[in-house]
């Protein structure tokens, strides 16, 4: 059997690859209005970055990372040897840790500077069980704003995300935005203990995984997909009842700004997100139906301690990422038509082989003038060349034969009206515009 793409990966065939480019262009345009500029970081980083940044107890780090080593190091490991910790690499499961590492490494936010507003787009890798809307390699578009802790940054990013969905074609009524605050170092530890105590009281009703996680981070239990755990955690203490004054004010200010911008949201005190770096604001956009359990089309939050976790100086941050493939499913569910990759302004057809070299030159000249032009490479009959022109969706066909050539002309056919006219070779590209 021919070799297939690895499980959980998906080829973006031409129409979809074209749409991915348009999708990125739309994000660049929308996010650009808010001052975001591109950054590209490596697809693999030191494993240690993700362990420290995202958190050892998270599913993403404990179970889902694709770890990469060079061939030489793999040999060493297989022979029972050891390798340097900096040689342990992992494919990025998300973009935030890498961007924050780059900001720290290149000092992109010197003290007192305006925040760095960065955006990225590209593949992420998580060894999850593949299902609809869940892949092992998927594409994200994300933004990170580093250097400001004010609630306007949070609100601005959330507004921008929701504007993007609308601009790209996901109807606002098809999405729901959830928001929460995860507190900070001064209020979360006490809250965490309250949740731990609550979980211990309900230990017999919770799954084993939740109870094991309770040891390291009890808040992960809010994320458990088990229905019974979900029901039990419904009764757990709510973070929003235990925020310190600063966090309460910050959260209130974010919501007020969203209200002012007319952005609808639902407060969800159980929203903890699957990554450990979050502090204060967290948010997630979900589609109301059509995507089953993988219905989160984007999410993010504030991470004021992450820069320090990866060895930098204190630098507050906030960001989000949205999943391209899930957005595509949401667009399909909304009945959005995707443009076709193929566009063909002109097909140059040869009546016989004697004009092929001239046709080749003509095609080139029209391409140089900026048109999408094709010709046959396989010596097809004139009839087959017309079939091909039709298949490519050519709007016009230039027919070139010895008779036309003798007059320094081509016969130009409009494929919609079937009208034909003789056009001088020199004025062909002008005729196309
Ligand atoms: P995340 O919620 O893990 O956040 O992922 C963001 C989005 O990526 C999800 O809402 C979903 O649309 C998509 N996604 C995640 N996993 C998969 C998968 N296996 N298959 C298909 N799509 C998937 C982050 O990654 C954070 N880095 C976001 C962030 C940026 N927080 C702060 N800054």
Coordinates of C-alpha atoms and ligand atoms in Angstrom, one line a residue:
X1 CA 0.0 0.0 0.0
X2 CA 1.2 3.5 -0.8
X3 CA 2.5 5.4 2.2
X4 CA -0.2 7.6 3.9
X5 CA 0.1 10.8 5.8
X6 CA 0.7 10.1 9.6
X7 CA -2.3 9.6 11.8
X8 CA -3.7 12.9 13.0
X9 CA -2.2 15.0 10.2
X10 CA -4.0 16.5 7.2
X11 CA -2.7 17.6 3.8
X12 CA -4.0 21.0 2.9
X13 CA -4.7 20.4 -0.8
X14 CA -4.5 23.4 -3.2
X15 CA -7.9 25.0 -2.6
X16 CA -7.5 24.7 1.2
X17 CA -3.9 25.8 1.2
X18 CA -5.0 28.9 -0.7
X19 CA -7.7 29.5 1.8
X20 CA -5.2 29.1 4.7
X21 CA -3.1 31.8 3.0
X22 CA -6.2 34.1 2.7
X23 CA -7.1 33.3 6.4
X24 CA -3.6 34.3 7.5
X25 CA -3.8 37.5 5.3
X26 CA -7.1 38.4 6.9
X27 CA -5.6 37.9 10.4
X28 CA -2.5 40.0 9.5
X29 CA -4.9 42.8 8.3
X30 CA -7.2 42.7 11.3
X31 CA -4.4 42.3 13.9
X32 CA -2.3 44.8 12.1
X33 CA -4.9 47.5 12.9
X34 CA -4.2 46.8 16.6
X35 CA -0.4 47.1 16.1
X36 CA 0.5 43.4 16.0
X37 CA 3.6 42.6 13.9
X38 CA 4.8 39.1 12.8
X39 CA 7.4 37.0 14.6
X40 CA 8.6 33.5 13.6
X41 CA 10.1 31.2 16.1
X42 CA 11.5 27.7 15.7
X43 CA 9.1 24.7 15.3
X44 CA 11.1 22.9 17.9
X45 CA 12.5 24.2 21.2
X46 CA 14.3 22.8 24.2
X47 CA 11.8 20.4 25.9
X48 CA 12.7 22.3 29.2
X49 CA 11.0 25.4 27.8
X50 CA 7.7 23.7 27.6
X51 CA 8.1 21.9 30.9
X52 CA 8.8 25.1 32.7
X53 CA 6.5 27.3 30.7
X54 CA 3.4 25.3 30.2
X55 CA 3.6 23.1 33.3
X56 CA 4.7 19.5 34.0
X57 CA 1.2 18.5 35.2
X58 CA -0.6 19.6 32.1
X59 CA -1.8 17.0 29.5
X60 CA 0.0 18.9 26.8
X61 CA 3.4 18.4 28.5
X62 CA 2.9 15.1 30.4
X63 CA 1.4 13.2 27.5
X64 CA 1.1 15.0 24.3
X65 CA 4.6 16.3 23.3
X66 CA 6.4 15.0 20.3
X67 CA 10.0 14.9 21.4
X68 CA 12.7 15.2 18.9
X69 CA 16.4 14.3 19.1
X70 CA 19.0 14.2 16.4
X71 CA 19.9 10.8 14.9
X72 CA 23.2 10.8 16.7
X73 CA 21.5 11.5 20.1
X74 CA 18.8 8.9 19.4
X75 CA 21.5 6.3 18.9
X76 CA 23.1 7.3 22.2
X77 CA 19.8 7.0 24.0
X78 CA 19.0 3.7 22.4
X79 CA 22.4 2.4 23.5
X80 CA 21.5 3.4 27.1
X81 CA 23.6 6.5 27.1
X82 CA 22.5 10.0 28.1
X83 CA 22.3 13.3 26.3
X84 CA 22.6 16.9 27.4
X85 CA 19.4 18.5 28.6
X86 CA 19.6 21.2 25.9
X87 CA 19.7 18.4 23.3
X88 CA 16.2 17.2 24.4
X89 CA 14.0 19.0 21.9
X90 CA 10.2 19.0 21.5
X91 CA 8.0 20.0 18.6
X92 CA 6.1 23.1 19.8
X93 CA 2.7 22.1 21.1
X94 CA 1.7 25.8 21.2
X95 CA 3.3 29.1 20.3
X96 CA 3.3 31.2 23.5
X97 CA 6.3 29.6 25.3
X98 CA 8.5 30.0 22.2
X99 CA 7.5 33.7 21.7
X100 CA 8.1 34.5 25.3
X101 CA 11.5 32.8 25.1
X102 CA 12.3 34.9 22.1
X103 CA 11.2 38.1 23.8
X104 CA 13.4 37.3 26.8
X105 CA 16.4 36.2 24.7
X106 CA 16.3 39.3 22.4
X107 CA 15.2 41.7 25.1
X108 CA 12.3 42.8 22.9
X109 CA 10.6 44.6 25.9
X110 CA 13.3 46.8 27.5
X111 CA 12.3 48.3 30.8
X112 CA 9.9 51.2 30.4
X113 CA 9.3 50.4 26.7
X114 CA 5.8 50.2 25.1
X115 CA 4.5 46.6 24.9
X116 CA 5.7 44.3 22.2
X117 CA 2.7 43.1 20.1
X118 CA 3.6 40.0 18.2
X119 CA 1.6 37.6 16.0
X120 CA 2.4 34.2 14.5
X121 CA 0.8 31.6 12.3
X122 CA 1.9 28.0 11.8
X123 CA 1.8 24.4 12.8
X124 CA 1.6 23.1 16.3
X125 CA 2.0 19.4 17.4
X126 CA 0.2 17.5 20.1
X127 CA 0.0 13.7 20.3
X128 CA -3.7 13.7 21.1
X129 CA -6.1 11.0 20.1
X130 CA -7.2 12.2 16.6
X131 CA -10.9 12.9 16.1
X132 CA -13.0 15.5 14.3
X133 CA -11.5 18.9 15.1
X134 CA -8.5 17.3 16.9
X135 CA -5.3 16.7 15.0
X136 CA -1.7 15.9 15.9
X137 CA -0.5 18.6 13.6
X138 CA -2.8 21.6 13.4
X139 CA -2.4 25.2 12.5
X140 CA -2.8 28.1 14.9
X141 CA -2.7 31.8 14.5
X142 CA -1.8 33.5 17.7
X143 CA -0.9 36.8 19.3
X144 CA 1.2 37.7 22.3
X145 CA 1.3 41.2 23.9
X146 CA 4.2 41.5 26.4
X147 CA 5.0 44.4 28.7
X148 CA 1.7 45.7 29.9
X149 CA -0.6 44.4 32.6
X150 CA -3.5 46.9 32.1
X151 CA -7.0 45.5 31.5
X152 CA -7.2 47.4 28.2
X153 CA -4.7 45.0 26.7
X154 CA -6.9 42.0 27.7
X155 CA -10.1 43.7 26.4
X156 CA -8.4 44.9 23.2
X157 CA -7.2 41.3 22.4
X158 CA -10.6 39.7 23.1
X159 CA -12.4 42.3 20.9
X160 CA -9.8 41.8 18.2
X161 CA -10.3 38.0 18.3
X162 CA -14.1 38.3 18.0
X163 CA -13.8 40.9 15.2
X164 CA -11.5 38.5 13.3
X165 CA -14.0 35.6 13.5
X166 CA -16.7 37.9 12.1
X167 CA -14.4 39.2 9.3
X168 CA -13.4 35.8 8.2
X169 CA -17.0 34.7 8.0
X170 CA -18.0 32.9 11.2
X171 CA -21.3 34.4 12.1
X172 CA -21.4 36.0 15.6
X173 CA -24.5 34.1 16.6
X174 CA -22.6 30.8 16.0
X175 CA -19.9 31.6 18.6
X176 CA -20.0 32.0 22.4
X177 CA -17.2 33.7 24.3
X178 CA -16.5 32.6 27.9
X179 CA -14.4 34.6 30.3
X180 CA -13.0 34.1 33.8
X181 CA -10.2 35.3 36.0
X182 CA -7.7 32.8 37.4
X183 CA -6.4 35.2 40.1
X184 CA -2.7 35.8 40.9
X185 CA 0.0 34.6 43.2
X186 CA -1.6 36.3 46.1
X187 CA -5.1 34.9 45.9
X188 CA -4.8 31.7 43.9
X189 CA -2.7 29.5 46.4
X190 CA -5.4 29.9 49.1
X191 CA -8.2 29.2 46.5
X192 CA -6.3 26.2 45.3
X193 CA -6.2 24.8 48.8
X194 CA -10.0 25.3 49.1
X195 CA -10.5 23.3 45.9
X196 CA -8.1 20.6 47.1
X197 CA -10.1 20.3 50.3
X198 CA -13.4 20.2 48.4
X199 CA -12.0 17.4 46.2
X200 CA -10.8 15.4 49.1
X201 CA -14.3 15.6 50.6
X202 CA -15.6 14.3 47.3
X203 CA -12.8 11.9 46.5
X204 CA -15.1 8.9 46.1
X205 CA -17.0 10.7 43.4
X206 CA -14.1 11.9 41.3
X207 CA -12.0 9.9 38.8
X208 CA -8.5 8.7 39.6
X209 CA -6.9 11.1 37.2
X210 CA -8.5 14.1 38.9
X211 CA -7.4 12.8 42.3
X212 CA -3.8 12.3 41.1
X213 CA -3.8 15.7 39.6
X214 CA -5.2 17.1 42.8
X215 CA -1.8 16.6 44.3
X216 CA -0.1 18.9 41.8
X217 CA -2.8 21.2 40.5
X218 CA -6.3 20.6 41.7
X219 CA -7.7 23.2 39.3
X220 CA -7.1 20.8 36.4
X221 CA -10.2 18.9 37.7
X222 CA -12.4 21.7 36.3
X223 CA -11.2 20.6 32.8
X224 CA -12.0 16.9 33.3
X225 CA -14.2 15.5 30.5
X226 CA -15.8 12.9 32.8
X227 CA -19.5 13.8 33.3
X228 CA -19.5 12.8 37.0
X229 CA -16.4 14.9 37.7
X230 CA -18.0 17.8 35.9
X231 CA -21.1 17.6 38.0
X232 CA -19.1 17.4 41.3
X233 CA -16.8 20.3 40.3
X234 CA -19.9 22.4 39.6
X235 CA -20.3 22.6 43.4
X236 CA -16.6 23.5 44.1
X237 CA -15.6 26.9 45.4
X238 CA -15.6 29.5 42.6
X239 CA -12.4 31.4 41.9
X240 CA -14.4 34.6 41.3
X241 CA -15.5 34.5 45.0
X242 CA -11.9 34.3 46.2
X243 CA -10.1 36.9 44.1
X244 CA -7.9 39.5 45.8
X245 CA -9.0 43.2 45.4
X246 CA -6.5 43.8 42.6
X247 CA -7.6 40.8 40.6
X248 CA -11.3 41.6 41.2
X249 CA -10.8 45.1 40.0
X250 CA -8.8 44.0 37.0
X251 CA -11.4 41.4 36.0
X252 CA -14.2 44.0 36.5
X253 CA -12.4 46.5 34.3
X254 CA -12.0 43.9 31.5
X255 CA -15.7 43.1 31.5
X256 CA -16.6 46.8 31.6
X257 CA -14.5 47.4 28.5
X258 CA -16.1 44.4 26.7
X259 CA -19.5 45.7 27.6
X260 CA -18.6 49.1 26.3
X261 CA -17.5 47.5 23.0
X262 CA -20.7 45.5 22.7
X263 CA -18.9 42.2 22.9
X264 CA -21.2 39.5 24.4
X265 CA -19.6 37.0 26.8
X266 CA -20.6 34.5 29.4
X267 CA -18.7 34.4 32.7
X268 CA -17.6 30.9 33.5
X269 CA -15.8 30.4 36.8
X270 CA -14.9 26.8 35.8
X271 CA -12.9 28.0 32.8
X272 CA -9.3 27.2 33.8
X273 CA -7.8 26.3 30.4
X274 CA -5.3 23.5 29.8
X275 CA -2.0 25.3 30.3
X276 CA -0.6 26.2 33.7
X277 CA 0.9 29.7 32.9
X278 CA -2.3 31.6 33.1
X279 CA -2.9 34.4 35.7
X280 CA -6.0 36.7 35.9
X281 CA -8.0 36.9 32.6
X282 CA -8.7 33.7 30.7
X283 CA -11.1 33.4 27.8
X284 CA -12.3 30.9 25.2
X285 CA -14.4 31.2 22.1
X286 CA -16.5 28.2 21.3
X287 CA -18.9 27.4 18.5
X288 CA -22.4 26.8 19.6
X289 CA -23.0 23.6 17.6
X290 CA -21.6 21.5 14.8
X291 CA -18.2 20.7 16.3
X292 CA -19.1 18.3 19.1
X293 CA -16.7 18.2 22.0
X294 CA -13.8 19.9 20.1
X295 CA -15.8 23.2 19.9
X296 CA -13.1 25.6 21.1
X297 CA -12.1 27.7 18.1
X298 CA -9.7 29.9 20.1
X299 CA -8.6 30.8 23.6
X300 CA -6.0 32.6 25.6
X301 CA -5.4 34.7 28.6
X302 CA -2.9 36.6 30.7
X303 CA 0.4 35.1 31.9
X304 CA 2.2 37.6 34.1
X305 CA 4.7 35.1 35.5
X306 CA 5.7 33.2 32.3
X307 CA 8.7 35.4 31.4
X308 CA 10.2 34.8 34.8
X309 CA 9.5 31.1 34.5
X310 CA 11.7 30.9 31.4
X311 CA 14.5 33.0 33.0
X312 CA 13.6 36.5 32.1
X313 CA 12.8 39.6 34.2
X314 CA 9.2 40.2 35.3
X315 CA 7.2 41.0 32.1
X316 CA 3.4 40.7 32.1
X317 CA 1.9 39.2 29.0
X318 CA -1.4 38.2 27.4
X319 CA -2.3 36.4 24.3
X320 CA -4.5 34.0 22.5
X321 CA -4.4 31.4 19.7
X322 CA -7.1 30.2 17.4
X323 CA -7.2 26.9 15.6
X324 CA -7.4 27.1 11.8
X325 CA -8.9 23.7 11.2
X326 CA -11.7 24.2 13.7
X327 CA -12.4 27.6 12.3
X328 CA -12.7 25.8 8.9
X329 CA -15.2 23.4 10.3
X330 CA -17.2 26.3 11.8
X331 CA -17.1 28.1 8.4
X332 CA -18.3 24.9 6.7
X333 CA -21.1 24.5 9.2
X334 CA -22.1 28.1 8.5
X335 CA -22.3 27.2 4.8
X336 CA -19.5 29.6 3.7
X337 CA -18.3 28.9 0.1
X338 CA -14.6 28.7 -0.3
X339 CA -12.9 30.3 -3.3
X340 CA -11.2 27.9 -5.8
X341 CA -7.4 28.0 -6.0
X342 CA -7.5 27.9 -9.8
X343 CA -7.7 31.2 -11.6
X344 CA -6.7 31.4 -15.2
X345 CA -6.9 34.6 -17.2
X346 CA -5.7 33.2 -20.4
X347 CA -5.0 29.8 -22.0
X348 CA -2.8 29.9 -25.1
X349 CA -3.8 27.0 -27.5
X350 CA -1.5 25.9 -30.3
X351 CA -3.1 24.8 -33.6
X352 CA -0.1 22.7 -34.4
X353 CA 3.4 22.1 -33.2
X354 CA 5.1 24.6 -35.5
X355 CA 3.8 27.5 -33.3
X356 CA 4.7 26.0 -29.9
X357 CA 7.9 28.1 -29.4
X358 CA 6.1 31.4 -30.2
X359 CA 3.2 30.3 -27.9
X360 CA 5.7 29.7 -25.1
X361 CA 7.1 33.2 -25.5
X362 CA 3.6 34.7 -25.6
X363 CA 2.6 32.9 -22.4
X364 CA 5.8 34.2 -20.7
X365 CA 5.1 37.8 -21.9
X366 CA 1.6 37.8 -20.5
X367 CA 2.7 36.3 -17.2
X368 CA 5.4 39.0 -17.0
X369 CA 2.5 41.5 -17.4
X370 CA 0.9 39.9 -14.2
X371 CA -1.7 37.6 -15.7
X372 CA -2.3 33.9 -14.8
X373 CA -1.6 32.2 -18.1
X374 CA -1.4 28.5 -19.0
X375 CA -0.6 26.4 -22.1
X376 CA -0.5 22.7 -22.8
X377 CA 2.9 21.0 -22.3
X378 CA 1.9 17.6 -23.6
X379 CA 1.2 18.1 -27.3
X380 CA -2.6 17.6 -27.0
X381 CA -5.0 18.1 -29.9
X382 CA -6.7 21.5 -30.2
X383 CA -9.9 19.9 -28.9
X384 CA -8.2 18.6 -25.8
X385 CA -6.5 21.9 -25.3
X386 CA -9.9 23.5 -25.1
X387 CA -11.1 20.9 -22.7
X388 CA -8.1 21.7 -20.5
X389 CA -8.7 25.4 -20.7
X390 CA -12.3 24.7 -19.5
X391 CA -11.0 22.6 -16.7
X392 CA -8.7 25.3 -15.6
X393 CA -11.5 27.8 -15.7
X394 CA -9.7 30.0 -18.3
X395 CA -11.8 33.1 -19.0
X396 CA -10.1 33.5 -22.4
X397 CA -8.3 31.3 -24.9
X398 CA -5.8 32.7 -27.4
X399 CA -5.6 30.4 -30.5
X400 CA -2.3 30.5 -32.2
X401 CA -1.8 28.8 -35.6
X402 CA 0.4 29.4 -38.7
X403 CA -2.2 31.6 -40.3
X404 CA -2.6 33.8 -37.3
X405 CA 1.1 34.0 -36.8
X406 CA 1.6 35.0 -40.5
X407 CA -0.6 38.1 -39.7
X408 CA 1.2 38.8 -36.4
X409 CA -2.0 38.0 -34.5
X410 CA -3.8 35.5 -32.2
X411 CA -7.5 34.6 -32.3
X412 CA -8.8 35.6 -28.8
X413 CA -12.0 33.7 -27.6
X414 CA -14.0 34.9 -24.7
X415 CA -15.0 31.6 -23.0
X416 CA -18.2 33.0 -21.6
X417 CA -19.7 34.7 -24.7
X418 CA -17.8 32.5 -27.2
X419 CA -17.1 35.6 -29.2
X420 CA -13.8 35.7 -31.1
X421 CA -11.6 38.5 -32.4
X422 CA -8.2 38.8 -34.0
X423 CA -5.7 40.6 -31.7
X424 CA -2.2 41.7 -32.5
X425 CA 0.4 39.8 -30.6
X426 CA 1.9 43.0 -29.1
X427 CA -1.4 44.2 -27.8
X428 CA -2.6 40.9 -26.2
X429 CA -1.7 41.7 -22.6
X430 CA -3.2 45.1 -22.9
X431 CA -6.4 43.4 -24.2
X432 CA -6.5 41.2 -21.1
X433 CA -6.6 44.0 -18.6
Ligands
LIG1 P1 -5.1 26.3 23.3 O1 -6.4 26.5 23.9 O2 -4.4 25.0 23.8 O3 -4.2 27.6 23.6 O4 -5.1 26.2 21.7 C1 -5.7 27.3 21.0 C2 -6.6 26.7 19.9 O5 -5.9 25.8 19.1 C3 -7.8 25.9 20.4 O6 -8.9 26.7 20.8 C4 -8.2 25.1 19.2 O7 -8.9 25.9 18.3 C5 -6.8 24.8 18.6 N1 -6.3 23.5 18.9 C6 -5.7 23.1 20.1 N2 -5.4 21.8 20.0 C7 -5.8 21.3 18.8 C8 -5.8 20.1 18.1 N3 -5.2 19.0 18.7 N4 -6.3 20.0 16.9 C9 -6.9 21.1 16.3 N5 -6.9 22.3 16.9 C10 -6.4 22.4 18.1 C11 -2.9 27.7 23.3 O8 -2.3 27.0 22.5 C12 -2.3 28.9 23.9 N6 -0.9 29.0 23.5 C13 -3.1 30.2 23.6 C14 -2.5 31.4 24.2 C15 -1.7 32.3 23.5 N7 -2.5 31.8 25.4 C16 -1.8 32.9 25.6 N8 -1.3 33.2 24.5

